[in-house]
Amino acid sequence: MVLQKGILIVFEGIDGSGKSTQAKILLERLQEEDFDAVYFREPSKGKWGRKIKKKALHPDSLSPEEELDLFQKDRRENVEQNLKPALKKKKIVILDRYYYSNIAYQGAKGIDEKLIRRMNEEFAVEPDLVFIFDIDPKKGLERIENRKKKDKLFEREDYLVKVREIFRSFKGEKFVHIDALKSEEEISKEIQEIALPIFL
Ligand code: ADP
Ligand code: TYD
């Protein structure tokens, strides 16, 4: 099915909140309905994204300003190489993390949230819909404690409490806050009820 324009749907939330699970469920549902839907994530698979992933294994290897800079470089590349071309082809783009993660994670390290937003909005494409998954960091961390590579830099509970608060503060028409403690089925139903009417 061909849409009149590309649509960008973003999934946000702290680590272990279940956003990747739901992003993939929505992607599959859209593909089943014969929509041209694609999935991207940040940090991306590009050179900056790979660099971030390596650094994340070493606690405090980066200053907040260096983090901000690396995530921005990765995002610029993702916007130009992945998001804009797909949206131009009128695809549905499902994006796992975007600049709201930048505001929440680097904001929680003391960088001015408005400044981070301004820097991103200079080049980033505005999304049509943003799902924000809300969960107690303790619960989120429990869900992912078996993941092989521990993201030491980002996944600390006291820090994630602050990150969560910033995510919870996002308000506006395009933001939908999801209670991430609900079951996978309940959440996917809720998401499809909100997202599918945009296309069907
Ligand atoms: P995130 O992308 O936010 O880090 P994931 O989607 O990778 O989170 O999910 C983290 C873990 O929690 C996975 O093992 C996943 O199977 C599980 N999970 C996802 N959604 C739920 C849910 N609603 N209830 C319980 N466990 C969940
Ligand atoms: P990711 O690999 O997506 O983690 P997860 O699979 O647990 O969701 O992202 C790695 C970390 O990068 C994650 O803890 C959040 C952090 N991050 C930022 O700090 N700033 C940003 O701008 C982005 C996109 C991610």
Short mmCIF file of N, CA, C and O in Angstrom, two decimals, residues 47-150:
data_model
loop_
_atom_site.label_atom_id
_atom_site.label_comp_id
_atom_site.label_asym_id
_atom_site.label_seq_id
_atom_site.Cartn_x
_atom_site.Cartn_y
_atom_site.Cartn_z
N LYS A 47 29.26 4.18 11.66
CA LYS A 47 30.56 4.24 12.36
C LYS A 47 30.45 4.89 13.74
O LYS A 47 31.06 4.44 14.70
N TRP A 48 29.64 5.95 13.85
CA TRP A 48 29.53 6.62 15.15
C TRP A 48 28.78 5.75 16.15
O TRP A 48 29.12 5.68 17.31
N GLY A 49 27.75 5.07 15.65
CA GLY A 49 26.97 4.19 16.52
C GLY A 49 27.83 3.07 17.08
O GLY A 49 27.75 2.73 18.26
N ARG A 50 28.69 2.55 16.21
CA ARG A 50 29.56 1.45 16.67
C ARG A 50 30.56 1.96 17.70
O ARG A 50 30.88 1.29 18.68
N LYS A 51 31.03 3.18 17.48
CA LYS A 51 31.98 3.78 18.43
C LYS A 51 31.30 3.97 19.80
O LYS A 51 31.89 3.65 20.84
N ILE A 52 30.06 4.44 19.79
CA ILE A 52 29.32 4.63 21.05
C ILE A 52 29.18 3.31 21.78
O ILE A 52 29.40 3.22 22.99
N LYS A 53 28.81 2.26 21.05
CA LYS A 53 28.61 0.95 21.67
C LYS A 53 29.88 0.47 22.37
O LYS A 53 29.83 -0.11 23.44
N LYS A 54 31.03 0.71 21.72
CA LYS A 54 32.31 0.30 22.32
C LYS A 54 32.58 1.07 23.60
O LYS A 54 32.94 0.51 24.62
N LYS A 55 32.36 2.39 23.54
CA LYS A 55 32.65 3.25 24.69
C LYS A 55 31.73 2.96 25.86
O LYS A 55 32.11 3.12 27.02
N ALA A 56 30.50 2.53 25.56
CA ALA A 56 29.50 2.32 26.62
C ALA A 56 29.90 1.21 27.58
O ALA A 56 29.36 1.11 28.67
N LEU A 57 30.84 0.39 27.17
CA LEU A 57 31.27 -0.72 28.04
C LEU A 57 32.25 -0.24 29.11
O LEU A 57 32.58 -0.97 30.03
N HIS A 58 32.73 0.99 28.99
CA HIS A 58 33.69 1.50 29.97
C HIS A 58 33.08 2.66 30.74
O HIS A 58 32.91 3.75 30.18
N PRO A 59 32.75 2.47 32.02
CA PRO A 59 32.12 3.53 32.78
C PRO A 59 32.96 4.80 32.80
O PRO A 59 34.18 4.72 32.94
N ASP A 60 32.29 5.93 32.65
CA ASP A 60 32.93 7.24 32.72
C ASP A 60 34.08 7.44 31.74
O ASP A 60 35.02 8.20 31.98
N SER A 61 34.03 6.72 30.62
CA SER A 61 35.07 6.91 29.62
C SER A 61 34.80 8.18 28.81
O SER A 61 35.68 8.67 28.12
N LEU A 62 33.60 8.70 28.91
CA LEU A 62 33.25 9.90 28.15
C LEU A 62 32.67 10.96 29.09
O LEU A 62 31.94 10.61 30.03
N SER A 63 32.92 12.23 28.79
CA SER A 63 32.25 13.29 29.54
C SER A 63 30.85 13.44 28.94
O SER A 63 30.61 13.01 27.81
N PRO A 64 29.91 14.06 29.68
CA PRO A 64 28.56 14.26 29.12
C PRO A 64 28.61 15.00 27.78
O PRO A 64 27.86 14.69 26.86
N GLU A 65 29.51 15.97 27.66
CA GLU A 65 29.62 16.75 26.41
C GLU A 65 30.10 15.86 25.26
O GLU A 65 29.64 15.99 24.13
N GLU A 66 31.03 14.95 25.57
CA GLU A 66 31.51 14.02 24.52
C GLU A 66 30.40 13.07 24.10
O GLU A 66 30.26 12.75 22.92
N GLU A 67 29.62 12.62 25.09
CA GLU A 67 28.47 11.76 24.77
C GLU A 67 27.52 12.49 23.83
O GLU A 67 27.11 11.96 22.80
N LEU A 68 27.19 13.71 24.22
CA LEU A 68 26.26 14.51 23.41
C LEU A 68 26.77 14.61 21.98
O LEU A 68 26.03 14.39 21.02
N ASP A 69 28.03 14.90 21.85
CA ASP A 69 28.64 15.08 20.54
C ASP A 69 28.59 13.79 19.71
O ASP A 69 28.21 13.81 18.53
N LEU A 70 28.92 12.67 20.33
CA LEU A 70 28.92 11.39 19.60
C LEU A 70 27.51 10.99 19.16
O LEU A 70 27.30 10.57 18.02
N PHE A 71 26.53 11.14 20.07
CA PHE A 71 25.16 10.78 19.70
C PHE A 71 24.63 11.69 18.59
O PHE A 71 23.87 11.26 17.72
N GLN A 72 25.05 12.96 18.62
CA GLN A 72 24.60 13.90 17.57
C GLN A 72 25.21 13.52 16.22
O GLN A 72 24.53 13.59 15.20
N LYS A 73 26.47 13.15 16.23
CA LYS A 73 27.12 12.76 14.98
C LYS A 73 26.42 11.52 14.41
O LYS A 73 26.16 11.43 13.21
N ASP A 74 26.13 10.58 15.30
CA ASP A 74 25.44 9.36 14.87
C ASP A 74 24.06 9.71 14.32
O ASP A 74 23.62 9.19 13.29
N ARG A 75 23.36 10.60 15.01
CA ARG A 75 22.00 10.96 14.58
C ARG A 75 22.01 11.70 13.24
O ARG A 75 21.16 11.46 12.39
N ARG A 76 22.96 12.59 13.05
CA ARG A 76 23.04 13.30 11.75
C ARG A 76 23.16 12.31 10.61
O ARG A 76 22.51 12.43 9.57
N GLU A 77 24.02 11.30 10.83
CA GLU A 77 24.23 10.28 9.81
C GLU A 77 22.94 9.47 9.59
O GLU A 77 22.54 9.21 8.45
N ASN A 78 22.31 9.09 10.69
CA ASN A 78 21.07 8.31 10.59
C ASN A 78 19.97 9.09 9.85
O ASN A 78 19.28 8.55 8.99
N VAL A 79 19.85 10.39 10.17
CA VAL A 79 18.83 11.23 9.52
C VAL A 79 19.08 11.31 8.02
O VAL A 79 18.18 11.09 7.21
N GLU A 80 20.33 11.57 7.64
CA GLU A 80 20.65 11.76 6.21
C GLU A 80 20.63 10.44 5.43
O GLU A 80 20.11 10.40 4.32
N GLN A 81 21.21 9.40 6.03
CA GLN A 81 21.39 8.16 5.26
C GLN A 81 20.20 7.20 5.35
O GLN A 81 19.99 6.41 4.44
N ASN A 82 19.47 7.26 6.45
CA ASN A 82 18.38 6.29 6.64
C ASN A 82 16.99 6.94 6.64
O ASN A 82 16.13 6.56 5.86
N LEU A 83 16.79 7.91 7.55
CA LEU A 83 15.44 8.42 7.74
C LEU A 83 14.93 9.20 6.52
O LEU A 83 13.86 8.89 5.99
N LYS A 84 15.69 10.20 6.08
CA LYS A 84 15.20 11.04 4.98
C LYS A 84 14.94 10.24 3.70
O LYS A 84 13.89 10.39 3.08
N PRO A 85 15.87 9.36 3.28
CA PRO A 85 15.60 8.59 2.06
C PRO A 85 14.34 7.71 2.18
O PRO A 85 13.54 7.64 1.25
N ALA A 86 14.13 7.08 3.34
CA ALA A 86 12.96 6.21 3.50
C ALA A 86 11.67 7.05 3.51
O ALA A 86 10.68 6.68 2.89
N LEU A 87 11.70 8.18 4.19
CA LEU A 87 10.50 9.03 4.26
C LEU A 87 10.17 9.61 2.88
O LEU A 87 9.01 9.74 2.51
N LYS A 88 11.22 9.93 2.12
CA LYS A 88 11.01 10.45 0.76
C LYS A 88 10.31 9.41 -0.11
O LYS A 88 9.50 9.75 -0.97
N LYS A 89 10.61 8.14 0.17
CA LYS A 89 9.93 7.06 -0.59
C LYS A 89 8.58 6.71 0.03
O LYS A 89 8.02 5.65 -0.26
N LYS A 90 8.10 7.55 0.94
CA LYS A 90 6.77 7.41 1.57
C LYS A 90 6.64 6.13 2.39
O LYS A 90 5.56 5.52 2.45
N LYS A 91 7.73 5.73 2.98
CA LYS A 91 7.69 4.54 3.84
C LYS A 91 7.25 4.93 5.25
O LYS A 91 7.30 6.09 5.63
N ILE A 92 6.89 3.89 6.01
CA ILE A 92 6.66 4.08 7.43
C ILE A 92 7.98 3.73 8.11
O ILE A 92 8.50 2.62 7.92
N VAL A 93 8.50 4.67 8.87
CA VAL A 93 9.77 4.43 9.55
C VAL A 93 9.51 4.23 11.04
O VAL A 93 8.95 5.09 11.70
N ILE A 94 9.92 3.06 11.52
CA ILE A 94 9.83 2.75 12.96
C ILE A 94 11.23 2.98 13.51
O ILE A 94 12.19 2.35 13.06
N LEU A 95 11.33 3.87 14.48
CA LEU A 95 12.65 4.25 14.99
C LEU A 95 12.74 3.98 16.49
O LEU A 95 11.97 4.51 17.29
N ASP A 96 13.73 3.15 16.84
CA ASP A 96 13.96 2.73 18.22
C ASP A 96 14.99 3.69 18.82
O ASP A 96 16.18 3.56 18.54
N ARG A 97 14.54 4.65 19.59
CA ARG A 97 15.29 5.77 20.17
C ARG A 97 15.57 6.86 19.13
O ARG A 97 15.87 6.57 17.97
N TYR A 98 15.51 8.12 19.63
CA TYR A 98 15.77 9.28 18.78
C TYR A 98 16.30 10.38 19.69
O TYR A 98 16.82 10.08 20.76
N TYR A 99 16.05 11.64 19.33
CA TYR A 99 16.72 12.68 20.11
C TYR A 99 16.10 12.92 21.48
O TYR A 99 16.69 13.61 22.31
N TYR A 100 14.93 12.30 21.75
CA TYR A 100 14.37 12.41 23.10
C TYR A 100 15.26 11.65 24.08
O TYR A 100 15.37 12.03 25.25
N SER A 101 15.92 10.58 23.60
CA SER A 101 16.90 9.88 24.43
C SER A 101 18.08 10.81 24.74
O SER A 101 18.63 10.79 25.84
N ASN A 102 18.45 11.61 23.76
CA ASN A 102 19.54 12.57 23.96
C ASN A 102 19.18 13.57 25.07
O ASN A 102 19.97 13.84 25.98
N ILE A 103 17.94 14.08 25.00
CA ILE A 103 17.48 15.05 26.00
C ILE A 103 17.43 14.38 27.38
O ILE A 103 17.89 14.95 28.38
N ALA A 104 16.90 13.16 27.43
CA ALA A 104 16.71 12.49 28.72
C ALA A 104 18.04 12.00 29.32
O ALA A 104 18.34 12.29 30.48
N TYR A 105 18.85 11.30 28.53
CA TYR A 105 20.08 10.70 29.08
C TYR A 105 21.18 11.74 29.32
O TYR A 105 21.84 11.72 30.35
N GLN A 106 21.40 12.62 28.34
CA GLN A 106 22.46 13.61 28.55
C GLN A 106 21.94 14.77 29.41
O GLN A 106 22.71 15.39 30.14
N GLY A 107 20.62 15.00 29.37
CA GLY A 107 20.01 15.99 30.27
C GLY A 107 20.17 15.54 31.72
O GLY A 107 20.47 16.34 32.61
N ALA A 108 20.00 14.25 31.96
CA ALA A 108 20.13 13.71 33.32
C ALA A 108 21.57 13.80 33.83
O ALA A 108 21.83 13.64 35.02
N LYS A 109 22.50 14.06 32.91
CA LYS A 109 23.90 14.26 33.34
C LYS A 109 24.21 15.75 33.48
O LYS A 109 25.38 16.12 33.58
N GLY A 110 23.19 16.58 33.41
CA GLY A 110 23.38 17.99 33.72
C GLY A 110 23.43 18.94 32.53
O GLY A 110 23.51 20.15 32.71
N ILE A 111 23.39 18.42 31.31
CA ILE A 111 23.40 19.33 30.16
C ILE A 111 21.99 19.90 29.98
O ILE A 111 21.00 19.18 30.18
N ASP A 112 21.92 21.19 29.67
CA ASP A 112 20.64 21.88 29.57
C ASP A 112 19.71 21.20 28.55
O ASP A 112 20.06 21.06 27.38
N GLU A 113 18.53 20.80 29.03
CA GLU A 113 17.61 20.04 28.16
C GLU A 113 17.16 20.86 26.95
O GLU A 113 17.04 20.33 25.84
N LYS A 114 16.94 22.16 27.17
CA LYS A 114 16.48 23.00 26.05
C LYS A 114 17.56 23.13 24.99
O LYS A 114 17.29 23.16 23.79
N LEU A 115 18.79 23.20 25.46
CA LEU A 115 19.92 23.29 24.52
C LEU A 115 20.02 22.02 23.68
O LEU A 115 20.17 22.08 22.44
N ILE A 116 19.88 20.87 24.33
CA ILE A 116 19.97 19.60 23.59
C ILE A 116 18.84 19.54 22.55
O ILE A 116 19.04 19.16 21.40
N ARG A 117 17.66 19.94 22.95
CA ARG A 117 16.51 19.93 22.03
C ARG A 117 16.78 20.83 20.83
O ARG A 117 16.62 20.43 19.68
N ARG A 118 17.25 22.06 21.12
CA ARG A 118 17.52 23.02 20.02
C ARG A 118 18.55 22.46 19.05
O ARG A 118 18.40 22.55 17.83
N MET A 119 19.61 21.89 19.60
CA MET A 119 20.69 21.37 18.74
C MET A 119 20.15 20.29 17.80
O MET A 119 20.52 20.21 16.64
N ASN A 120 19.26 19.44 18.33
CA ASN A 120 18.71 18.34 17.53
C ASN A 120 17.69 18.84 16.51
O ASN A 120 17.66 18.36 15.37
N GLU A 121 16.87 19.80 16.94
CA GLU A 121 15.80 20.24 16.04
C GLU A 121 16.34 21.03 14.86
O GLU A 121 15.63 21.27 13.89
N GLU A 122 17.61 21.40 14.92
CA GLU A 122 18.24 22.07 13.77
C GLU A 122 18.34 21.14 12.56
O GLU A 122 18.38 21.58 11.43
N PHE A 123 18.46 19.84 12.81
CA PHE A 123 18.68 18.93 11.67
C PHE A 123 17.76 17.71 11.66
O PHE A 123 17.63 17.04 10.63
N ALA A 124 17.14 17.40 12.78
CA ALA A 124 16.37 16.15 12.86
C ALA A 124 14.97 16.31 12.25
O ALA A 124 14.36 17.37 12.37
N VAL A 125 14.48 15.26 11.60
CA VAL A 125 13.12 15.25 11.06
C VAL A 125 12.16 15.11 12.24
O VAL A 125 12.41 14.32 13.14
N GLU A 126 11.07 15.88 12.22
CA GLU A 126 10.08 15.78 13.31
C GLU A 126 9.27 14.49 13.19
O GLU A 126 8.73 14.21 12.11
N PRO A 127 9.14 13.72 14.25
CA PRO A 127 8.31 12.51 14.16
C PRO A 127 6.82 12.83 14.14
O PRO A 127 6.40 13.91 14.55
N ASP A 128 6.02 11.85 13.67
CA ASP A 128 4.57 12.00 13.68
C ASP A 128 3.99 11.52 15.00
O ASP A 128 2.95 11.98 15.44
N LEU A 129 4.66 10.54 15.60
CA LEU A 129 4.15 9.91 16.82
C LEU A 129 5.35 9.43 17.66
O LEU A 129 6.30 8.89 17.10
N VAL A 130 5.26 9.65 18.98
CA VAL A 130 6.35 9.20 19.87
C VAL A 130 5.75 8.42 21.03
O VAL A 130 5.01 8.98 21.85
N PHE A 131 6.07 7.12 21.10
CA PHE A 131 5.64 6.32 22.23
C PHE A 131 6.74 6.36 23.28
O PHE A 131 7.91 6.10 22.98
N ILE A 132 6.35 6.68 24.52
CA ILE A 132 7.34 6.72 25.60
C ILE A 132 6.97 5.65 26.63
O ILE A 132 5.90 5.71 27.24
N PHE A 133 7.87 4.68 26.77
CA PHE A 133 7.62 3.55 27.68
C PHE A 133 8.09 3.90 29.08
O PHE A 133 9.26 4.23 29.28
N ASP A 134 7.16 3.80 30.02
CA ASP A 134 7.48 4.20 31.39
C ASP A 134 7.54 2.99 32.33
O ASP A 134 6.60 2.20 32.39
N ILE A 135 8.66 2.87 33.02
CA ILE A 135 8.83 1.74 33.96
C ILE A 135 9.80 2.13 35.07
O ILE A 135 10.70 2.96 34.85
N ASP A 136 9.61 1.54 36.25
CA ASP A 136 10.55 1.72 37.35
C ASP A 136 11.91 1.15 36.89
O ASP A 136 11.96 0.01 36.43
N PRO A 137 12.99 1.93 36.99
CA PRO A 137 14.29 1.46 36.50
C PRO A 137 14.72 0.12 37.08
O PRO A 137 15.34 -0.69 36.40
N LYS A 138 14.35 -0.13 38.34
CA LYS A 138 14.71 -1.41 38.95
C LYS A 138 14.11 -2.56 38.14
O LYS A 138 14.77 -3.54 37.83
N LYS A 139 12.85 -2.40 37.76
CA LYS A 139 12.14 -3.43 36.97
C LYS A 139 12.76 -3.56 35.58
O LYS A 139 12.95 -4.67 35.08
N GLY A 140 13.06 -2.42 34.98
CA GLY A 140 13.65 -2.43 33.64
C GLY A 140 14.99 -3.14 33.65
O GLY A 140 15.27 -3.99 32.80
N LEU A 141 15.80 -2.85 34.68
CA LEU A 141 17.13 -3.47 34.78
C LEU A 141 17.01 -4.97 35.04
O LEU A 141 17.80 -5.76 34.51
N GLU A 142 16.02 -5.35 35.84
CA GLU A 142 15.81 -6.79 36.11
C GLU A 142 15.54 -7.54 34.79
O GLU A 142 16.03 -8.64 34.58
N ARG A 143 14.75 -6.89 33.93
CA ARG A 143 14.40 -7.55 32.67
C ARG A 143 15.61 -7.80 31.78
O ARG A 143 15.60 -8.71 30.96
N ILE A 144 16.62 -6.94 31.91
CA ILE A 144 17.74 -7.07 30.96
C ILE A 144 19.03 -7.54 31.62
O ILE A 144 20.10 -7.51 31.00
N GLU A 145 18.95 -8.01 32.87
CA GLU A 145 20.21 -8.34 33.56
C GLU A 145 20.97 -9.50 32.91
O GLU A 145 22.17 -9.64 33.11
N ASN A 146 20.27 -10.28 32.09
CA ASN A 146 20.98 -11.39 31.44
C ASN A 146 21.62 -11.03 30.10
O ASN A 146 22.26 -11.87 29.49
N ARG A 147 21.40 -9.79 29.68
CA ARG A 147 22.03 -9.40 28.41
C ARG A 147 23.54 -9.55 28.50
O ARG A 147 24.15 -9.18 29.50
N LYS A 148 24.14 -10.06 27.46
CA LYS A 148 25.56 -10.42 27.54
C LYS A 148 26.48 -9.24 27.85
O LYS A 148 27.19 -9.23 28.84
N LYS A 149 26.42 -8.20 27.02
CA LYS A 149 27.32 -7.07 27.25
C LYS A 149 26.62 -6.05 28.13
O LYS A 149 25.65 -5.44 27.73
N LYS A 150 27.11 -5.84 29.30
CA LYS A 150 26.49 -4.88 30.20
C LYS A 150 26.88 -3.46 29.77
O LYS A 150 28.04 -3.14 29.61
#
